[in-house]
Tab-separated table of C-alpha atoms and ligand atoms in Angstrom:
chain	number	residue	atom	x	y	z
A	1	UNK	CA	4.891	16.444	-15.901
A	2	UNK	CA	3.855	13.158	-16.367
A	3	UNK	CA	3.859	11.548	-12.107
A	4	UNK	CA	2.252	8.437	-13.473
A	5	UNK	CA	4.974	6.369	-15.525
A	6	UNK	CA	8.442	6.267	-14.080
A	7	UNK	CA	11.284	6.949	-17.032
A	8	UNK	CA	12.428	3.675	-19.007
A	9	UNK	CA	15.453	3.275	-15.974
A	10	UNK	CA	12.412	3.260	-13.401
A	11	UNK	CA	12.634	7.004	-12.379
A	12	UNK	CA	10.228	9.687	-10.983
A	13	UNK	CA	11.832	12.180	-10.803
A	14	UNK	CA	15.029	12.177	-9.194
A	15	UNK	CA	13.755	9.064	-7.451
A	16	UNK	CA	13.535	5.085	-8.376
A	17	UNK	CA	15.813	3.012	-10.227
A	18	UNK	CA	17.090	-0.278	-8.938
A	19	UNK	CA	20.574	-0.345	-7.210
A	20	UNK	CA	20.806	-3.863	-6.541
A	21	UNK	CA	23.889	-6.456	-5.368
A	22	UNK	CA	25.051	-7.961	-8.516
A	23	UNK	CA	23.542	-11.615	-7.834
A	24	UNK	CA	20.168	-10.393	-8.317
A	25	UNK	CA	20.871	-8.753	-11.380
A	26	UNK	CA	19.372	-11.773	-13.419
A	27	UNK	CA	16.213	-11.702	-12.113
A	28	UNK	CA	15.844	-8.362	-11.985
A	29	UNK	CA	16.391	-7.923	-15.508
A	30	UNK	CA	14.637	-10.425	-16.034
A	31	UNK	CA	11.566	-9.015	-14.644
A	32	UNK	CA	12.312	-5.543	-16.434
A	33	UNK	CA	12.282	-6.748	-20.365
A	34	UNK	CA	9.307	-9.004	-19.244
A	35	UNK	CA	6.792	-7.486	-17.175
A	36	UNK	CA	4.751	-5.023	-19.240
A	37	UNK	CA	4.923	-7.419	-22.420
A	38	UNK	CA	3.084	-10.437	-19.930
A	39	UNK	CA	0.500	-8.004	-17.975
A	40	UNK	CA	-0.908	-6.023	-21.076
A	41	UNK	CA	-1.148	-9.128	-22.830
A	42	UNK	CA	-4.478	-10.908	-23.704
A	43	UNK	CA	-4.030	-14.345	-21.706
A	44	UNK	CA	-2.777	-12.537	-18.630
A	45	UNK	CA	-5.831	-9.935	-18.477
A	46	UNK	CA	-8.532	-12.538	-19.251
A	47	UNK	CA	-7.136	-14.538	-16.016
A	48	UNK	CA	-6.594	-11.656	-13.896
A	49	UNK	CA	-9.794	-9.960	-14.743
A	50	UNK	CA	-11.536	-12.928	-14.164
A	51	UNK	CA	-10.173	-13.342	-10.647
A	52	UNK	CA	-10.467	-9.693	-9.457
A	53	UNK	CA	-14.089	-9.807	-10.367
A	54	UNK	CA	-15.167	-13.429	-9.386
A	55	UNK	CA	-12.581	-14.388	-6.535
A	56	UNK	CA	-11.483	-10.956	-4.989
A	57	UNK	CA	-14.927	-9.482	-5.412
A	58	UNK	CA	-14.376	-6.875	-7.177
A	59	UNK	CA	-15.563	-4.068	-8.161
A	60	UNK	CA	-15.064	-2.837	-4.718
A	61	UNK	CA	-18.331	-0.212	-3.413
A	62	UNK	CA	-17.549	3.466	-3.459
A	63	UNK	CA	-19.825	4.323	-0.752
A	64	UNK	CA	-21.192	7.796	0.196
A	65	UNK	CA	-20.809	8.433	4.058
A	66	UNK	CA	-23.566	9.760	4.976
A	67	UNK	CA	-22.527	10.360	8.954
A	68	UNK	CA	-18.935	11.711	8.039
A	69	UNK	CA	-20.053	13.910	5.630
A	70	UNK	CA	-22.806	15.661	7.988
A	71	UNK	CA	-19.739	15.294	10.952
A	72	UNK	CA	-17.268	17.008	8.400
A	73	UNK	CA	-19.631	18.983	6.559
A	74	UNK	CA	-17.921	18.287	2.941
A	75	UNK	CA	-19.366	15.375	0.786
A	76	UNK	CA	-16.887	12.206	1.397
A	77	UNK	CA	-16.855	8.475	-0.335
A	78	UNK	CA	-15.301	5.711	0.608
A	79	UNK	CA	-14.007	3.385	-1.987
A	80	UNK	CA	-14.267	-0.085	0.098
A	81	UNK	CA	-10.973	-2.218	-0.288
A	82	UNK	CA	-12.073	-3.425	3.174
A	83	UNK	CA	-14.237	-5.957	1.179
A	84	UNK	CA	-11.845	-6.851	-1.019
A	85	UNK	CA	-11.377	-11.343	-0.350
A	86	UNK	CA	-8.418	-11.489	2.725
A	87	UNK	CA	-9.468	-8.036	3.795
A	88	UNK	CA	-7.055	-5.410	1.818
A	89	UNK	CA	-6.287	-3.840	-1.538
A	90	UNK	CA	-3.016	-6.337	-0.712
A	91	UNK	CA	-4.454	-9.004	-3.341
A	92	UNK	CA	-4.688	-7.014	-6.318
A	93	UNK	CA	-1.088	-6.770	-6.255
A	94	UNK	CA	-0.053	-10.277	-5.114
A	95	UNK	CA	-2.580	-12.180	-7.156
A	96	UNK	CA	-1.212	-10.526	-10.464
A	97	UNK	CA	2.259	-11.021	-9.526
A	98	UNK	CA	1.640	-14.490	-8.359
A	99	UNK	CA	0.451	-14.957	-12.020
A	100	UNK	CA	3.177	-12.954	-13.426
A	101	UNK	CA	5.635	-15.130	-11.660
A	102	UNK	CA	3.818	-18.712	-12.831
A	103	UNK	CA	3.990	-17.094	-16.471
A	104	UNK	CA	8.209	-16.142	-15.937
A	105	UNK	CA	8.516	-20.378	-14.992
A	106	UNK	CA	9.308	-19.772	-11.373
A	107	UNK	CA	7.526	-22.207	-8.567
A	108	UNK	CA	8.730	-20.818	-5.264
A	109	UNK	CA	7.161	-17.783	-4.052
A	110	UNK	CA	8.638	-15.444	-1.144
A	111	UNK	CA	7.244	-12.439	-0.005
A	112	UNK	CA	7.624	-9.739	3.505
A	113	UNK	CA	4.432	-8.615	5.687
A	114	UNK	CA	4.143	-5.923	8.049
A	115	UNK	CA	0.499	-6.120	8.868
A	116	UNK	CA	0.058	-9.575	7.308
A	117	UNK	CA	-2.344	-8.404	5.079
A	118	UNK	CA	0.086	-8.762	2.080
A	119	UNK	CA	1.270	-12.009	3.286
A	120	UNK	CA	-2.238	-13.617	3.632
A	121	UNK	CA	-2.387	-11.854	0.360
A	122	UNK	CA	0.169	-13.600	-1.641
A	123	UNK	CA	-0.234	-17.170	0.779
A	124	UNK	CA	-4.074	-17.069	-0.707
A	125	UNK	CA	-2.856	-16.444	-4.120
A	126	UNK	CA	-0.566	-19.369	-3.877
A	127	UNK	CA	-2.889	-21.854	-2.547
A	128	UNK	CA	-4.970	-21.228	-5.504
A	129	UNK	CA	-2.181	-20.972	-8.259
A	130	UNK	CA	-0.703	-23.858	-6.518
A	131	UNK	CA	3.114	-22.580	-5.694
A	132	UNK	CA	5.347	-22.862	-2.693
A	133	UNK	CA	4.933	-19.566	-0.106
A	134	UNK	CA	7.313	-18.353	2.121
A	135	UNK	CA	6.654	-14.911	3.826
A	136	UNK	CA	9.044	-13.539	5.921
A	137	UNK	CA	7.867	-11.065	8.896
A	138	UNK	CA	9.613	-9.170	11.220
A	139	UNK	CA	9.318	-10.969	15.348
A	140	UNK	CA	6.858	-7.338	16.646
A	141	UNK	CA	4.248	-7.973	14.081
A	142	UNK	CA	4.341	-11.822	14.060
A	143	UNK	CA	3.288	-10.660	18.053
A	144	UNK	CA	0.883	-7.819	17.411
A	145	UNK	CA	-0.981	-8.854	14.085
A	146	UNK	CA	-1.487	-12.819	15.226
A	147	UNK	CA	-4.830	-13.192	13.219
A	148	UNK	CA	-3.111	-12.862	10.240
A	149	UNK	CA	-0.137	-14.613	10.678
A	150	UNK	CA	-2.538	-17.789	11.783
A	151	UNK	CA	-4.550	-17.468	8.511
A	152	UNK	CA	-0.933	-17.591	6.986
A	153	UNK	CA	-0.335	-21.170	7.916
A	154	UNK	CA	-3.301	-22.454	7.366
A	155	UNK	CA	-3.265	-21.520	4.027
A	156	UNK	CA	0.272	-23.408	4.009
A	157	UNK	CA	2.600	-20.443	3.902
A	158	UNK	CA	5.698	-21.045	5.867
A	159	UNK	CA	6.169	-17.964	7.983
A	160	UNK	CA	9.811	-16.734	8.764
A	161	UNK	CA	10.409	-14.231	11.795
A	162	UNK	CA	12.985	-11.362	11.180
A	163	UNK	CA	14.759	-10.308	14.286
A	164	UNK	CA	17.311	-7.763	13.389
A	165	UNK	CA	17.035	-3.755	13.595
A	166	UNK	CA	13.228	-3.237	15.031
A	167	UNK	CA	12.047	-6.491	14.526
A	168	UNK	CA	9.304	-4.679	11.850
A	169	UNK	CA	8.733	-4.298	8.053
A	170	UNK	CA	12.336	-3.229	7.424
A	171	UNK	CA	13.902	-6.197	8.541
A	172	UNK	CA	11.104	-8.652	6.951
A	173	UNK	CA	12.340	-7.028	2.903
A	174	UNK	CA	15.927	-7.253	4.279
A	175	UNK	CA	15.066	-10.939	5.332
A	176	UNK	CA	13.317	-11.551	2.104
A	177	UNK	CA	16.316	-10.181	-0.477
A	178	UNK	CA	18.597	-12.344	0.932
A	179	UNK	CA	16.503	-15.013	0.474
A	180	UNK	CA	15.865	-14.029	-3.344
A	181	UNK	CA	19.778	-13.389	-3.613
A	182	UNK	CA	20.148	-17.153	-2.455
A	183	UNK	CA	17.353	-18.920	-5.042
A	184	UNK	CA	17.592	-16.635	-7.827
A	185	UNK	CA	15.949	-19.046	-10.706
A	186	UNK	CA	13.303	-20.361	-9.100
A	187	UNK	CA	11.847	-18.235	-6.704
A	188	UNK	CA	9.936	-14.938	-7.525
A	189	UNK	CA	9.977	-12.014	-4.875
A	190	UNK	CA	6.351	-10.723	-4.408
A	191	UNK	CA	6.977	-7.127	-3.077
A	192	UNK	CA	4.207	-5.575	-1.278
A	193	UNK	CA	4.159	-2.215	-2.098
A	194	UNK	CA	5.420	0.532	-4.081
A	195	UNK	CA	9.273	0.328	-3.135
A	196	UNK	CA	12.233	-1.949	-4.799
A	197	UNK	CA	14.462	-1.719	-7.191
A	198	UNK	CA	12.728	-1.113	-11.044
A	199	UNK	CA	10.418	-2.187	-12.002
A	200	UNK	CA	8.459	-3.184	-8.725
A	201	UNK	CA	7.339	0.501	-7.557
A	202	UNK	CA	5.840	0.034	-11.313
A	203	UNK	CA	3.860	-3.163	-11.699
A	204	UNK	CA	2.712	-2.975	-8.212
A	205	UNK	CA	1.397	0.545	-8.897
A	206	UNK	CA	-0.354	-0.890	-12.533
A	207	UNK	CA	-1.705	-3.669	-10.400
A	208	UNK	CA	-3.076	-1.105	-7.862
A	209	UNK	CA	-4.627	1.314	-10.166
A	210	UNK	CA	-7.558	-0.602	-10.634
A	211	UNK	CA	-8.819	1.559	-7.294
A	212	UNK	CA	-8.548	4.840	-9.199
A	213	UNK	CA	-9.975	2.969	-12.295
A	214	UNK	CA	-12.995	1.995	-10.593
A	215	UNK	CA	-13.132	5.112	-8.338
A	216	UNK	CA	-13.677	7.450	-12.088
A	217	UNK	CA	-16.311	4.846	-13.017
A	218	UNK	CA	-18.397	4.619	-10.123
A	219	UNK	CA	-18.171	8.208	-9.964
A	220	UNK	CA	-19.368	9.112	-13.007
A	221	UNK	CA	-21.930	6.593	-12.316
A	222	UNK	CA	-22.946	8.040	-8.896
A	223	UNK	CA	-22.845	11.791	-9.491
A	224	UNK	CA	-22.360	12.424	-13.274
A	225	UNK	CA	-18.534	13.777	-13.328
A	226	UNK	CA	-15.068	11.297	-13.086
A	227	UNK	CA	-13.124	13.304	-11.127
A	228	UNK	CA	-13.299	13.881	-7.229
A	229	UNK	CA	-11.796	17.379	-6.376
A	230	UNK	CA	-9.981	15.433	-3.442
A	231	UNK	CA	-8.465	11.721	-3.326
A	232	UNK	CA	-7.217	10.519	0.159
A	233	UNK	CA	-4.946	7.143	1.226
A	234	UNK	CA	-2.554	6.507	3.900
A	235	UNK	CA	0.909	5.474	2.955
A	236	UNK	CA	3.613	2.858	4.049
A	237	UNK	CA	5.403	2.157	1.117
A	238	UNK	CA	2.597	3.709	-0.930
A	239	UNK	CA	0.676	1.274	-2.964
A	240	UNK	CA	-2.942	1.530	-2.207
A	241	UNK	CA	-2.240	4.991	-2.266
A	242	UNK	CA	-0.455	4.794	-5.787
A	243	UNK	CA	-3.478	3.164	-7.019
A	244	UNK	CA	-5.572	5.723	-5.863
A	245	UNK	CA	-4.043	8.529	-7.200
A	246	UNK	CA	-2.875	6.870	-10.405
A	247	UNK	CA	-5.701	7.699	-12.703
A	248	UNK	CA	-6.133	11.231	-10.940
A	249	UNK	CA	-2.399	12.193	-10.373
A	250	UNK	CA	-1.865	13.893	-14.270
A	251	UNK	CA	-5.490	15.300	-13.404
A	252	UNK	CA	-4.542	19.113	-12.639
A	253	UNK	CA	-8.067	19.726	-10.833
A	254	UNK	CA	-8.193	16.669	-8.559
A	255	UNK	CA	-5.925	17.377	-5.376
A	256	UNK	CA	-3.950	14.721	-3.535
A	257	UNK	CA	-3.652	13.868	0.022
A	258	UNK	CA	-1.038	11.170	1.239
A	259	UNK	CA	-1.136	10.099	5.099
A	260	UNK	CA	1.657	9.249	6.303
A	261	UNK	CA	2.400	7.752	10.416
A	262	UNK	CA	3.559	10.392	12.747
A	263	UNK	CA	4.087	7.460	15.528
A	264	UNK	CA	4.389	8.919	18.799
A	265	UNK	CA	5.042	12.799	17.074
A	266	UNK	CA	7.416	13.946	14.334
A	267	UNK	CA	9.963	15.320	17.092
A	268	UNK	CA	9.325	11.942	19.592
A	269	UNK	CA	11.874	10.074	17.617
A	270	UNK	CA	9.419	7.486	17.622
A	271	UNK	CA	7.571	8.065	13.993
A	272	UNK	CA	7.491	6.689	10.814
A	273	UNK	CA	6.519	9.922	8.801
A	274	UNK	CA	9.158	9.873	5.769
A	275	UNK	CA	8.898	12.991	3.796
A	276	UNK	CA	9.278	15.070	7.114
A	277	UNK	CA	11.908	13.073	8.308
A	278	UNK	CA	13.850	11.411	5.389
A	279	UNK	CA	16.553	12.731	3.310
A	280	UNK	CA	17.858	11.636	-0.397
A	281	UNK	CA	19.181	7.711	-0.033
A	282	UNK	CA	18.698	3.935	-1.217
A	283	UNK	CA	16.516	1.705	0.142
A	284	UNK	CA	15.501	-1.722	-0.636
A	285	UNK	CA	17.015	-0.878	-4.055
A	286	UNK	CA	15.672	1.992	-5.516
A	287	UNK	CA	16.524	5.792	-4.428
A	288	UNK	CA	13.762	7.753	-2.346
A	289	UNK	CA	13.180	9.324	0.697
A	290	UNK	CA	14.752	7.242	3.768
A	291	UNK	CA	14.651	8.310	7.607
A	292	UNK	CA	18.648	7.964	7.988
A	293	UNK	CA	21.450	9.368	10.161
A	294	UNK	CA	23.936	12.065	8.567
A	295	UNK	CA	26.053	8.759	8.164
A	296	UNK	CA	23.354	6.712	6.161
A	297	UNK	CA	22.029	4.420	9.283
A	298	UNK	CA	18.746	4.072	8.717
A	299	UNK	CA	16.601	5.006	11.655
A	300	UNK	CA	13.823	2.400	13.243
A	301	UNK	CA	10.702	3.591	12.352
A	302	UNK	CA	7.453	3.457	14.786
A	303	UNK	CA	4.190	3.114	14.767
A	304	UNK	CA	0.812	1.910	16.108
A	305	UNK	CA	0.120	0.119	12.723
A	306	UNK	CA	2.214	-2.524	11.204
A	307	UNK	CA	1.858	-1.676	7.880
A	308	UNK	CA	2.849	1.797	7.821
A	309	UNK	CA	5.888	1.194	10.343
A	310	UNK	CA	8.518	1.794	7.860
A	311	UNK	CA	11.472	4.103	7.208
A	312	UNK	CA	10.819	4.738	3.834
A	313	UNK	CA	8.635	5.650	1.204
A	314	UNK	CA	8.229	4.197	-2.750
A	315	UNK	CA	9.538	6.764	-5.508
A	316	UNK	CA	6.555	7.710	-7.168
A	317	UNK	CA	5.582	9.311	-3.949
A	318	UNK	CA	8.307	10.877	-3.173
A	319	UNK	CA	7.937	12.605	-6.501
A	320	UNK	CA	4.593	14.111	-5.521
A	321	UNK	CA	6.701	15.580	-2.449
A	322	UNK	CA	9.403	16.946	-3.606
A	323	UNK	CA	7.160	18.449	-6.952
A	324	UNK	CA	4.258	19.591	-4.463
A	325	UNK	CA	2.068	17.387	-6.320
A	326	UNK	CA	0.598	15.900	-3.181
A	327	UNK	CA	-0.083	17.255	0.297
A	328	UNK	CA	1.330	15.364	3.263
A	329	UNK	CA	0.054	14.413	6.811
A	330	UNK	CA	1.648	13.345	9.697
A	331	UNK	CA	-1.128	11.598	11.849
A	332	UNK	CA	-0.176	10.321	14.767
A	333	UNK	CA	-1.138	6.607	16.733
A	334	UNK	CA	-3.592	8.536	19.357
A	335	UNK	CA	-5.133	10.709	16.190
A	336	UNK	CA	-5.486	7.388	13.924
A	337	UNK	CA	-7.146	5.363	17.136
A	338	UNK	CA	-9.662	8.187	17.461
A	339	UNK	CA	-10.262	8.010	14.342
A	340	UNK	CA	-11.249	4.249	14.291
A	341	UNK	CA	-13.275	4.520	16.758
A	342	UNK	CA	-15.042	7.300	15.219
A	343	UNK	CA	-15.684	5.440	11.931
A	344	UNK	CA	-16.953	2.190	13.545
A	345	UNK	CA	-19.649	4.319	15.794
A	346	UNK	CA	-21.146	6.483	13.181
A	347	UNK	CA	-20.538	4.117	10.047
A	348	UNK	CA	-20.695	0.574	11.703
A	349	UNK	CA	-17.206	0.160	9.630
A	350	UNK	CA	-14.093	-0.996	11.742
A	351	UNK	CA	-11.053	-0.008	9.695
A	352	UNK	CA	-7.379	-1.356	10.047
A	353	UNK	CA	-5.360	1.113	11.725
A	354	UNK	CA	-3.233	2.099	8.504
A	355	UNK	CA	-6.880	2.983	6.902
A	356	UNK	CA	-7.774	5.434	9.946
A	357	UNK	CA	-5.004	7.269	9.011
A	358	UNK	CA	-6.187	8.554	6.273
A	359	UNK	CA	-9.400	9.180	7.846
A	360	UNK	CA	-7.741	10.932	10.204
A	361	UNK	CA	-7.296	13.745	7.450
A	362	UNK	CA	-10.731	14.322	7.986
A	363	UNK	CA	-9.495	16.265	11.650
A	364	UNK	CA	-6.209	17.980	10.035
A	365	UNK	CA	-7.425	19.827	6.778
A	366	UNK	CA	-11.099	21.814	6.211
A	367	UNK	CA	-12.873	21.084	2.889
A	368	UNK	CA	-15.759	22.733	1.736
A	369	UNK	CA	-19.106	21.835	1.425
A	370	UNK	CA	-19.578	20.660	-1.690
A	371	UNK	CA	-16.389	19.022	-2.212
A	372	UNK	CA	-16.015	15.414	-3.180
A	373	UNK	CA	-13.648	13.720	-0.942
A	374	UNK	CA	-12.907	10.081	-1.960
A	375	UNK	CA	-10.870	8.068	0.984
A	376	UNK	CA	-9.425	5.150	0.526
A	377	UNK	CA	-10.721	3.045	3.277
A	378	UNK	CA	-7.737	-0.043	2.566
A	379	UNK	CA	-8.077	-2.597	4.578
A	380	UNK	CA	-10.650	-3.971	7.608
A	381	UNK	CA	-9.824	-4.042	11.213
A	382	UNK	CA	-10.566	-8.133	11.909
A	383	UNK	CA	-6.325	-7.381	12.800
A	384	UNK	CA	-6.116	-4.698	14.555
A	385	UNK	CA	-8.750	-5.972	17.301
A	386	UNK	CA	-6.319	-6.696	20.139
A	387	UNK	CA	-5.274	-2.790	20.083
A	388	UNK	CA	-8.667	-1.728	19.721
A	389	UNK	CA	-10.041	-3.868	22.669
A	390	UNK	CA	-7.054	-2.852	24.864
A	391	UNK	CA	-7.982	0.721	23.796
A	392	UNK	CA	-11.756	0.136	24.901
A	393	UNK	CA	-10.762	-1.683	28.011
A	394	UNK	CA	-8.797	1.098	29.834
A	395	UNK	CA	-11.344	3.385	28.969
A	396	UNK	CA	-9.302	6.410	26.953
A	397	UNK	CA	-10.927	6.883	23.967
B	401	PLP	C1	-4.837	-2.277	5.348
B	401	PLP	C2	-3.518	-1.715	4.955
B	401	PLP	N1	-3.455	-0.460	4.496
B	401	PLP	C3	-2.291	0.108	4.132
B	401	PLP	C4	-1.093	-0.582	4.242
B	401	PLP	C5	0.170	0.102	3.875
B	401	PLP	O1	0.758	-0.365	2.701
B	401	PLP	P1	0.755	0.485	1.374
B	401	PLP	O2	1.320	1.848	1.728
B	401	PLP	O3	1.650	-0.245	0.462
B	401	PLP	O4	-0.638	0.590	0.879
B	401	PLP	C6	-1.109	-1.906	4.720
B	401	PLP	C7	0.131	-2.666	4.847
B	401	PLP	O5	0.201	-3.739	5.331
B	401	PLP	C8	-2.354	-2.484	5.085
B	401	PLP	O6	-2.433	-3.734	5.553
């Protein structure tokens, strides 16, 4: 089975597609005849290449942990999107559709933020390209990731507060499609992740797999074979873990680990962990795995990290459930804090809290001693420092 592609309707599967109100039709088929002609072409790669490398920094270090792998006894690398510029795999995504968009005509960029790592993202990307930002975030994470939505503004982003449902990621996309429904010609819609109607779960994913790319390289590089036997990444919607697994996913011999947020525990109804919880539905346009009531009511996530606090899950992933192609965690907000704090004292690394959850994998599954376990540590903690100080002040962990 090929898990990398979706079909040319935008399915994995049984999942994907785009089931969209009829006034974004336009642009969405717009986007769909254009957006593989524009990003495989010449002029777009010698731009974006050029930026990855000289303004994001890339390529990012894949960096043997010494500390975890004696702690773990298994041989594990961390491929460092931490020290990506703005502090997340986020801007490999929004700087090549902030291009994508300036190539399509449109000069009026919107996008949603959970953490505000994709916002300061795709604000960055338009105070270089010179476009009009507006990122819309839901009123909880405006509160608990400040830092972020500070650096927002002063890049000159205009940042709109959603304050329906749970006040969180959900309502920010809701906030942002009507938005896009009301400005279809100009504006472009930078989705963050994985999810939307076809072909976003796509060209974010082609966008992301530069992690994978450079993962096989430095590799090969490091210890003489391509392939890890083990890739890790934590999912929200899923795209720093579709770019980690795209290069490896039609791989038979590398396994594949997804993350997801437990919250408070699967059966606390306070979690965000989709493929335990979610059933067949549509949301945000394309068909996947949604937490939802027997009636379709979709049910407010939680967790302890912004950017994984989200009911559903992109298609591509929800694939690799359904076909078994991917193991699944639920790691929960105490599990993911301990594991933080276990990466900044023996690694001197502070992680955002979506990243610890995929570290937290580390606790859940035994791996042997030779195997290669790449993580993908996604994004730094700068954030997440007002729940990791309160954490340190009252003494738990
Ligand atoms: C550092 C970091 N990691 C992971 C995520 C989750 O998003 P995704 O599943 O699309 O990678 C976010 C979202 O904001 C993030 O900021």
């Amino acid at each position: 089975m090929n898990y990398k592609n979706p079909d040319e309707n935008g399915y994995y599967g049984e999942f994907g597609g785009a089931f969209i109100p009829e006034m974004l039709y336009p642009n969405v088929e717009e986007l769909q005849k254009n957006y593989l002609e524009i990003i495989e072409s010449e002029d777009f790669q010698n731009e974006y290449q050029d930026l990855l490398k000289n303004y994001v920094g890339r390529a990012t270090p894949l960096y043997f942990s010494k500390n975890l792998s004696q702690k773990y006894n298994t041989q594990v690398y961390l491929k460092r999107e931490d020290l990506n510029h703005t502090g997340a795999h986020k801007i490999n995504n929004a700087l090549g559709q902030v291009l994508l968009a300036k190539r399509l005509g449109k000069n009026r960029i919107i996008a949603e933020t959970g953490a505000g790592q994709h916002g300061v993202a795709t604000a960055t990307a338009c105070a270089l390209l010179g476009l009009e930002c507006i990122v819309y975030m839901g009123e909880i994470d405006i509160q608990r990731q400040a830092p972020n939505v500070a650096r927002m503004k002063m890049l000159g982003t205009k940042v709109m507060a959603a304050t329906s449902g749970s006040k969180t990621l959900k309502d920010a996309v809701n906030e942002a499609l009507k938005d896009w429904i009301n400005n279809p010609v100009t504006t472009h819609y930078v989705i963050g992740s994985v999810v939307g109607p076809h072909p976003f779960p796509d060209l974010v994913a082609r966008f992301q797999s530069i992690i994978s790319k450079e993962i096989k390289e430095q590799l090969l590089e490091q210890i003489g074979r391509e392939n890890p036997d083990y890739v890790i990444a934590c999912v929200g919607g899923g795209s720093n873990a579709a770019g980690t697994f795209y290069h490896f996913v039609n791989e038979e011999n590398v396994k594949i680990i997804a993350a997801e947020a437990g919250g408070l525990g699967i059966d606390s109804g306070k979690s965000a962990a989709t493929t335990l919880l979610g059933t067949l539905g549509v949301l945000h346009g394309s068909k996947s795995l949604v937490m939802q009531t027997k009636a379709g009511q979709v049910i407010e996530p939680h967790s302890i990290s912004a950017g994984l606090d989200y009911p559903g899950i992109g298609p591509f992933h929800a694939n690799l459930f359904k076909e078994k192609r991917a193991e699944f965690f639920s790691i929960n907000d105490e599990e993911a804090l301990r594991s933080a704090f276990d990466l900044t004292k023996l690694e001197g690394i502070i992680p955002a809290l979506e990243s610890a959850h995929a570290l937290a994998v580390l606790d859940k599954k035994k791996f042997n001693e030779n195997d290669i376990v790449v993580i993908c540590l996604s994004g730094r903690g700068d954030k997440d420092m007002e729940t990791y100080l309160k954490r340190l002040d009252d003494g738990s962990l």
